[in-house]
Every structure is written in C-alpha cells, then in structure tokens.
Amino acid sequence: MRKSAMEINWETRDLFLRMVGDFAVDRKGVYPDCSDELEDLLYLAHIHSLEPVVYYMLREQRKQLMEQKPELFQHMQRAYHSAVYMSVTQEASRTEIEETFEKASIKLVFFKGAQLRELYPVPELRTMGDMDCLIRREDRAKAHQLMIQLGYECQVDAEPVWMYNRNGIVIEMHTRVAADSLGNGVDYPTMFSDAMMHVHEENGYLCLEWEYHFCYLIYHIAKHLSSTGAGVRMIADIAAFMYRRANQMEWERVKSVLQEFQLWKTTLAVFGLCRRWFSVEVPADDTVSQQTLDDLEAYIIAGGTFGFETHDAGDIYRKKALRGGMDTTGWKYRMRLAKSYLFPPKRYLMQYFSPAEKHSWLLPVAWFCRCWTGLVRRKGHSVATIQAMTQGDAARSYREVCMLREIGL
C-alpha cells in the first residue's frame, strides 16, 4: 500500500519544498544525490502537479538518475515533455480565443494560472488543468456562440461558470470570479463582482490588476482550504507573486481590503508557509501559531493539488455540520449533517435552475431539480457521498475545523 505524503521522511519533504521554492523565485539550488529518494520525491511532485518542476530542478543530476533509476527518470521526463506540449497548446488556444473575442468586441480576461504562469522563470512548467477567463454577463450568449464556432463543446452549463473542451483543452468561462461564500458571513460573490473594473493591459494581454488578483488568490486558496484542500502549487503561486510583484504593491491598502474581507488571518497563514517552505520575505511580521502552521502544513502536503488524496465530498459536508456545533456524535450532529447535504446555499442551488438567482421564490424549483438530479441522473454519486459523510473520520474533520478557525475560516 502506498504510504501517505506525511509518512515520507521529512528530509525528502523538505527537499521537495526547497525545489519548488527555488523554482518559484528563480533561485539556484544545490541538491544532494536524489537517487535513493526519487520515488518518494516524484510521488510528492505527482500529487501536487509539480513533476515537471522537479525534473527541471534536477537537470544537473539527469545523467546519474537515468543510469541509476531509468524507469523513474523516464516517467519524470515524459511528464516534463507532456507539460511543455500542453502549455504550448494551451497558449495557442488562448491566443486564438482572445483574437476571436477581440474581433467580436467582447472583453475577455484570462486570470489565475493563465496570468500567474508569467511570474515563473519557465512559464510552461506552471501546469494548468484548465484555463480560467472572465467575460461580462451581457456577453454570455455571444461568447457561447463564438466558442462553439471555434470547435469547443460546452460540457458544463452552470452559471456563473461554463466549461468548454476541445481536444483536451479545457476553458472555464466565468461571469463572476467568485461564486462561493465561505460561511463567515461575507458575501464574496458581491465583494468580487467588480473584477472587470480592475483590468489592465500588460505585455499585450488583458489581465487583472495585481493587487486585486492577489486578494482574489487568497480568497481562492481559502475556498479550497475550506472544502477539500489546497496544494503546494497554490502556495508556490503566492511565493512567486511576492518575489516578482511585492515591491510594486501598496500593502497597507491590500491589508485593509483583506481585513474587510475577513481574510487577513488566512493571508498570515499563507505568508507563514511561504516563509517556512520557500524562505520568501513577506510584508507582515505577524503570523499564526507554530502549531496551527504545523497542522496546516500537514493538511496541505498530504492532500495534494486540491486535497483529493485525503478528502472527498463527505469531508465538505462534515465540516459544514461541525461549524454549527463541535460535537461529533448524537442526533444533533446527524441533523446538522443531513441539513448541510439536503439544504445547500442558494448560490449552489442556482446551478440547477439559474432563474432562481433573480427570483428567490423559484428556489424550491431549484431544490427539486437538484433532488431529481441526485436521485435519478447521479444516484451512484449521491449514494457514495452519503456513505462518505456518515462513515468518514469525524474526529479528523473536527481537528481540521479547529485548525481552519485559527486561520480565520
């Protein structure tokens, strides 16, 4: 049975994090002979979508590794070449879409990974499973027609995000950059509803203003931490951001915005990991406790890119139930668990019946559509989720909720 990431010895984990940090800030690193620990190193890289980075950082050991660990080396080499090929293909697709939309007078802004990759010394190695872009809501119908004309198939139609696929190139098209709240009373979809007002041109591309994008990235990390998890790559993005852009940002204004959004404690936790893992200077002296940072480190490293190595949908519902009360047994806990699954928030239900966004009285229709989907079209998935909810590790979920509270989530 494959050992978990946290069962790998700390020297190997530290070496992996050092390589990622050196890549993120374009720092020359000197590493020991990795032959004996290459399998564990590649496992960590694989679950965090960072195999191409490790291959690149070990370029001075390639001849030695090819001789001593040929199968592992070839696996790593294939991952590297695949990443470069995918990156070039994604970039060509992005250019095609941008040119098509510009001719049609539709404002289109790529963000997240598509913008962040330019911060890295070798942008092609910042992998992306999909590319995220933002359009105005009033351009939605016209944008859809253009994507179909370009040969893309619409695979997900769930406002405010639509997913298109053409030969493995996946585009997520948003009319809002934030679609989810975090259960802390802050309406993030509304707070980030002005994204199109924070766009500028850089190197021939439209992109989000860097200060605005940074605040959004913290929200994005917080969203993933609150559900199944966020990987090392997301923290490396912040490290690269700090290295390339920190001196150009007004940090007092950024801090004020993040405090207003109730995300400053989360930011301090992310800064703490950047300092610990990557030796990156951060614009804050405050931090979270070492115990909280230790727990967050284990949560992130073990979980992989989006936490799916250790968590599933059942964990999300258990965490929601535990936020309403910290007992993990008894009828009250079971009632909260059932409520979290059967009665999700309005913004989630709108995916099943979009008119409910404008007309709240239609929410029961959206709820019925969700029930129908769960009972008929996705019955197997629903059964698996309920089993995961009820049979999962409630004690672990309790510890994670406590840790998340310490970082403001």
XYZ file of C-alpha atoms in Angstrom:
409
model
C 0.000 0.000 0.000
C 1.312 3.443 -0.953
C 2.482 5.449 2.066
C 0.822 8.813 2.593
C 2.720 12.012 1.882
C 3.207 12.731 5.583
C 4.747 9.268 6.106
C 7.564 10.169 3.734
C 10.613 11.217 5.762
C 10.853 14.922 6.483
C 14.195 15.288 4.651
C 12.531 14.262 1.377
C 9.531 16.512 2.014
C 11.878 19.386 2.802
C 13.884 18.734 -0.369
C 10.692 18.743 -2.443
C 9.557 22.052 -0.941
C 13.014 23.546 -1.416
C 12.988 22.647 -5.109
C 9.540 24.166 -5.576
C 10.591 27.331 -3.758
C 13.815 27.653 -5.729
C 11.835 27.358 -8.944
C 9.174 29.842 -7.827
C 11.709 32.574 -7.046
C 14.255 31.641 -9.744
C 16.898 30.664 -7.191
C 19.882 28.444 -7.921
C 19.690 25.355 -5.739
C 22.262 22.704 -4.883
C 20.685 19.358 -4.020
C 22.078 16.078 -2.667
C 22.052 12.879 -4.693
C 18.343 12.072 -5.083
C 18.646 8.510 -6.398
C 17.541 6.756 -3.220
C 14.586 9.055 -2.550
C 13.495 9.698 -6.132
C 10.349 7.556 -5.869
C 9.073 9.436 -2.816
C 10.123 12.753 -4.332
C 8.188 12.028 -7.509
C 5.151 10.890 -5.541
C 5.022 14.252 -3.779
C 5.545 16.043 -7.085
C 2.831 13.966 -8.751
C 0.084 14.572 -6.199
C 0.854 18.307 -6.263
C 1.055 18.591 -10.081
C 4.720 19.602 -9.871
C 6.551 16.727 -11.611
C 7.854 18.969 -14.436
C 9.306 21.362 -11.861
C 11.214 18.603 -10.052
C 12.580 17.299 -13.366
C 13.730 20.804 -14.287
C 15.366 21.440 -10.908
C 17.230 18.102 -11.087
C 18.689 18.860 -14.523
C 22.265 18.588 -13.209
C 21.559 15.049 -11.938
C 19.793 13.753 -15.041
C 22.627 11.584 -16.350
C 23.146 9.988 -12.962
C 19.422 9.429 -12.375
C 18.953 7.985 -15.866
C 21.612 5.378 -15.109
C 20.522 4.523 -11.562
C 16.717 4.899 -11.792
C 15.862 4.555 -15.501
C 12.127 3.823 -15.108
C 11.513 6.677 -12.672
C 13.639 9.012 -14.755
C 11.710 8.179 -17.934
C 8.413 8.717 -16.125
C 9.607 12.112 -14.930
C 10.897 13.006 -18.391
C 7.564 12.114 -20.018
C 5.706 14.280 -17.510
C 8.021 17.178 -18.334
C 7.597 16.866 -22.106
C 3.820 16.440 -21.744
C 3.630 19.594 -19.619
C 5.566 21.627 -22.176
C 3.428 20.322 -25.039
C 0.198 21.042 -23.151
C 1.403 24.519 -22.231
C 2.235 25.412 -25.835
C -1.139 24.067 -26.978
C -2.970 25.983 -24.240
C -1.164 29.195 -25.133
C -2.067 28.815 -28.809
C -5.696 28.197 -27.861
C -5.685 31.225 -25.599
C -4.350 33.441 -28.388
C -6.978 32.116 -30.796
C -9.800 32.798 -28.335
C -8.520 36.265 -27.447
C -8.216 37.270 -31.098
C -11.683 35.924 -31.899
C -13.285 37.723 -28.963
C -11.454 40.959 -29.715
C -12.812 40.951 -33.272
C -16.294 40.469 -31.822
C -15.753 43.357 -29.341
C -16.132 41.061 -26.331
C -13.939 41.886 -23.363
C -12.131 38.729 -22.234
C -9.662 38.417 -19.357
C -7.673 35.282 -18.516
C -6.749 35.009 -14.827
C -5.478 32.595 -12.148
C -2.950 30.155 -13.660
C -3.029 31.726 -17.113
C -1.864 35.014 -15.573
C 0.305 33.586 -12.796
C 2.436 31.376 -15.050
C 4.173 34.508 -16.360
C 5.661 35.043 -12.888
C 7.716 31.843 -13.137
C 11.171 31.545 -14.749
C 9.844 28.837 -17.097
C 6.124 29.598 -17.552
C 5.473 26.322 -19.391
C 6.132 24.348 -16.196
C 3.365 26.029 -14.213
C 0.804 23.396 -15.158
C -2.930 24.041 -15.510
C -5.717 21.518 -15.848
C -7.835 24.244 -17.418
C -7.656 27.943 -18.210
C -9.956 30.404 -16.460
C -11.287 33.500 -18.177
C -13.769 36.236 -17.319
C -16.405 37.845 -19.519
C -19.238 40.296 -18.896
C -22.536 38.648 -18.183
C -24.244 40.527 -21.007
C -21.769 38.943 -23.450
C -22.589 35.419 -22.327
C -24.769 34.299 -25.258
C -22.465 35.773 -27.880
C -19.394 34.268 -26.184
C -21.044 30.849 -26.194
C -21.666 31.028 -29.930
C -18.052 32.003 -30.580
C -16.744 29.074 -28.535
C -18.985 26.658 -30.453
C -17.763 28.147 -33.737
C -14.174 27.562 -32.597
C -14.962 23.881 -32.152
C -15.399 23.739 -28.375
C -18.033 21.579 -26.716
C -19.871 23.040 -23.722
C -19.616 20.325 -21.058
C -20.818 22.281 -18.023
C -23.509 24.960 -18.144
C -23.903 26.122 -14.552
C -23.972 29.883 -14.185
C -21.723 31.696 -13.333
C -19.231 29.254 -14.888
C -19.292 27.329 -18.147
C -16.739 24.703 -19.113
C -15.678 24.151 -22.712
C -13.477 21.373 -24.080
C -11.738 20.968 -27.432
C -9.385 18.012 -27.772
C -8.423 18.137 -24.098
C -8.007 21.922 -23.907
C -10.430 22.991 -21.186
C -11.650 26.565 -20.796
C -13.646 27.679 -17.755
C -15.547 30.828 -18.668
C -16.812 32.907 -15.754
C -19.192 35.824 -15.450
C -18.023 36.215 -11.820
C -14.580 35.391 -10.442
C -16.051 34.368 -7.072
C -19.119 32.166 -6.864
C -18.921 30.780 -3.325
C -19.120 32.177 0.178
C -17.070 30.663 2.992
C -19.693 30.519 5.718
C -18.250 33.512 7.592
C -20.984 35.984 6.708
C -19.018 37.702 3.929
C -20.701 37.831 0.521
C -17.628 37.166 -1.626
C -19.503 36.957 -4.942
C -20.656 40.534 -4.341
C -17.299 41.689 -2.949
C -15.535 40.485 -6.099
C -18.324 41.459 -8.511
C -16.321 44.456 -9.786
C -13.488 42.399 -11.305
C -13.935 43.915 -14.777
C -13.222 47.336 -13.262
C -9.785 46.091 -12.157
C -8.364 45.063 -15.514
C -5.294 46.454 -17.248
C -3.171 45.554 -20.245
C 0.267 44.045 -19.748
C 2.588 42.588 -22.392
C -0.224 42.674 -24.917
C -2.692 40.802 -22.684
C -5.639 41.950 -20.602
C -5.217 40.770 -17.009
C -6.443 41.563 -13.513
C -4.616 44.302 -11.626
C -2.021 42.606 -9.461
C -3.271 43.891 -6.100
C -6.811 42.849 -6.930
C -5.603 39.491 -8.226
C -3.624 38.883 -5.028
C -6.714 39.452 -2.871
C -8.665 37.125 -5.123
C -5.966 34.428 -4.896
C -6.152 34.496 -1.097
C -9.921 34.056 -1.351
C -9.394 31.206 -3.837
C -6.953 29.438 -1.501
C -9.358 29.968 1.413
C -12.201 28.458 -0.609
C -10.202 25.315 -1.350
C -8.874 25.007 2.204
C -12.449 25.216 3.491
C -13.601 22.340 1.274
C -11.169 19.514 0.473
C -7.821 21.303 0.459
C -5.301 23.418 -1.428
C -1.980 22.115 -2.692
C 1.634 23.243 -2.522
C 1.313 24.762 -6.008
C -1.158 27.374 -4.749
C 1.275 28.443 -2.035
C 4.117 28.500 -4.578
C 1.998 30.877 -6.681
C 1.950 33.307 -3.762
C 5.723 32.928 -3.307
C 6.304 33.710 -6.998
C 3.893 36.608 -6.671
C 5.802 38.014 -3.700
C 9.136 37.651 -5.459
C 8.042 39.342 -8.683
C 5.417 41.866 -7.581
C 5.688 42.633 -3.861
C 7.673 45.843 -4.337
C 5.045 47.226 -6.717
C 2.090 46.811 -4.386
C 0.576 49.101 -1.754
C 0.456 46.613 1.092
C -1.450 48.782 3.532
C -4.294 49.015 1.039
C -4.104 45.278 0.338
C -4.153 44.541 4.067
C -7.151 46.829 4.542
C -9.091 45.023 1.809
C -8.211 41.577 3.160
C -9.208 42.620 6.668
C -12.526 43.903 5.341
C -12.993 40.572 3.544
C -12.085 38.693 6.778
C -9.154 37.033 5.021
C -6.172 38.624 6.760
C -5.614 35.716 9.165
C -5.695 33.365 6.200
C -3.156 35.596 4.464
C -0.866 35.443 7.502
C -1.052 31.640 7.449
C -0.141 31.572 3.743
C 2.695 34.030 4.393
C 3.879 31.769 7.212
C 4.130 28.812 4.837
C 5.913 30.921 2.198
C 8.471 31.918 4.816
C 8.850 28.397 6.237
C 8.906 26.424 2.987
C 10.423 28.789 0.477
C 12.412 31.346 2.536
C 10.454 34.163 0.905
C 10.235 37.598 2.510
C 6.658 38.647 3.250
C 5.253 42.095 4.138
C 3.929 41.121 7.576
C 5.576 40.449 10.922
C 2.509 38.820 12.465
C 1.850 35.147 11.938
C -0.282 32.297 13.204
C 0.917 29.932 15.926
C 3.524 27.298 15.095
C 1.074 24.527 15.999
C -1.510 25.909 13.590
C 1.156 26.215 10.895
C 2.251 22.603 11.545
C -1.350 21.400 11.206
C -1.902 23.441 8.045
C 1.335 22.118 6.558
C 0.257 18.508 7.126
C -3.221 19.235 5.727
C -1.797 20.715 2.521
C 1.097 18.326 1.882
C -0.937 15.168 2.478
C -3.894 16.307 0.391
C -2.276 17.007 -2.963
C -3.274 19.637 -5.533
C -6.895 20.029 -4.397
C -6.917 17.800 -1.320
C -8.377 14.759 -3.061
C -5.594 12.431 -1.882
C -7.066 12.536 1.612
C -10.518 14.122 1.298
C -13.757 13.754 -0.625
C -17.205 15.353 -0.792
C -18.145 13.748 2.517
C -15.491 15.818 4.282
C -17.060 19.025 2.965
C -20.452 18.219 4.473
C -18.949 17.043 7.770
C -17.029 20.308 8.116
C -20.198 22.300 7.466
C -22.028 20.297 10.109
C -19.226 20.746 12.647
C -19.179 24.510 12.120
C -22.697 24.516 13.527
C -21.602 22.698 16.684
C -18.486 20.819 17.677
C -19.973 17.524 18.897
C -19.293 14.613 16.515
C -21.931 12.184 17.776
C -25.602 12.219 18.712
C -28.787 13.252 16.960
C -27.918 16.960 16.805
C -24.774 16.214 14.808
C -26.701 13.891 12.491
C -29.358 16.572 11.962
C -26.726 19.168 11.079
C -25.091 16.678 8.725
C -28.412 15.992 6.992
C -29.177 19.715 6.760
C -25.782 20.512 5.218
C -26.419 17.932 2.490
C -30.141 18.371 1.835
C -30.317 22.168 2.027
C -27.262 23.738 0.378
C -26.926 27.521 -0.023
C -28.849 29.467 -2.652
C -25.819 30.033 -4.876
C -25.260 26.282 -5.103
C -28.898 25.575 -5.971
C -28.804 28.162 -8.755
C -26.540 25.815 -10.714
C -29.572 23.572 -11.157
C -32.067 26.315 -12.089
C -30.486 29.658 -12.957
C -33.733 31.760 -12.958
C -33.736 31.334 -9.159
C -30.886 33.858 -8.978
C -33.217 36.701 -9.948
C -36.386 35.258 -8.436
C -35.892 33.788 -4.956
C -39.410 32.378 -4.971
C -38.138 29.869 -7.557
C -35.639 28.334 -5.106
C -37.960 25.379 -4.352
C -37.858 24.578 -8.086
C -34.046 24.669 -8.000
C -34.083 22.435 -4.912
C -36.403 19.968 -6.663
C -34.141 19.945 -9.752
C -31.181 19.111 -7.525
C -33.112 16.299 -5.830
C -34.152 14.894 -9.208
C -30.580 15.011 -10.458
C -29.290 13.338 -7.296
C -31.936 10.614 -7.221
C -32.058 9.800 -10.930
C -29.179 11.099 -13.034
C -26.440 10.884 -10.383
C -27.810 8.291 -7.985
C -24.485 6.464 -7.644
C -22.643 9.676 -6.827
C -25.288 10.644 -4.250
C -25.069 7.272 -2.510
C -21.259 7.469 -2.439
C -21.383 10.986 -0.967
C -23.830 9.983 1.773
C -21.666 6.973 2.653
C -18.578 9.189 2.784
C -20.415 11.660 5.031
C -21.615 9.095 7.518
C -18.663 6.686 7.515
C -15.790 9.169 7.327
C -13.459 10.261 10.103
C -15.462 12.819 12.105
C -12.618 13.276 14.602
C -10.255 14.308 11.804
C -12.865 16.699 10.423
C -13.204 18.198 13.906
C -9.436 18.805 14.127
C -9.444 20.389 10.687
C -12.338 22.697 11.529
C -10.437 23.831 14.637
C -7.333 24.486 12.536
C -9.320 26.379 9.902
C -10.881 28.549 12.600
C -7.395 29.503 13.739
C -6.685 30.903 10.273
C -9.985 32.739 10.026
C -12.037 30.179 8.094
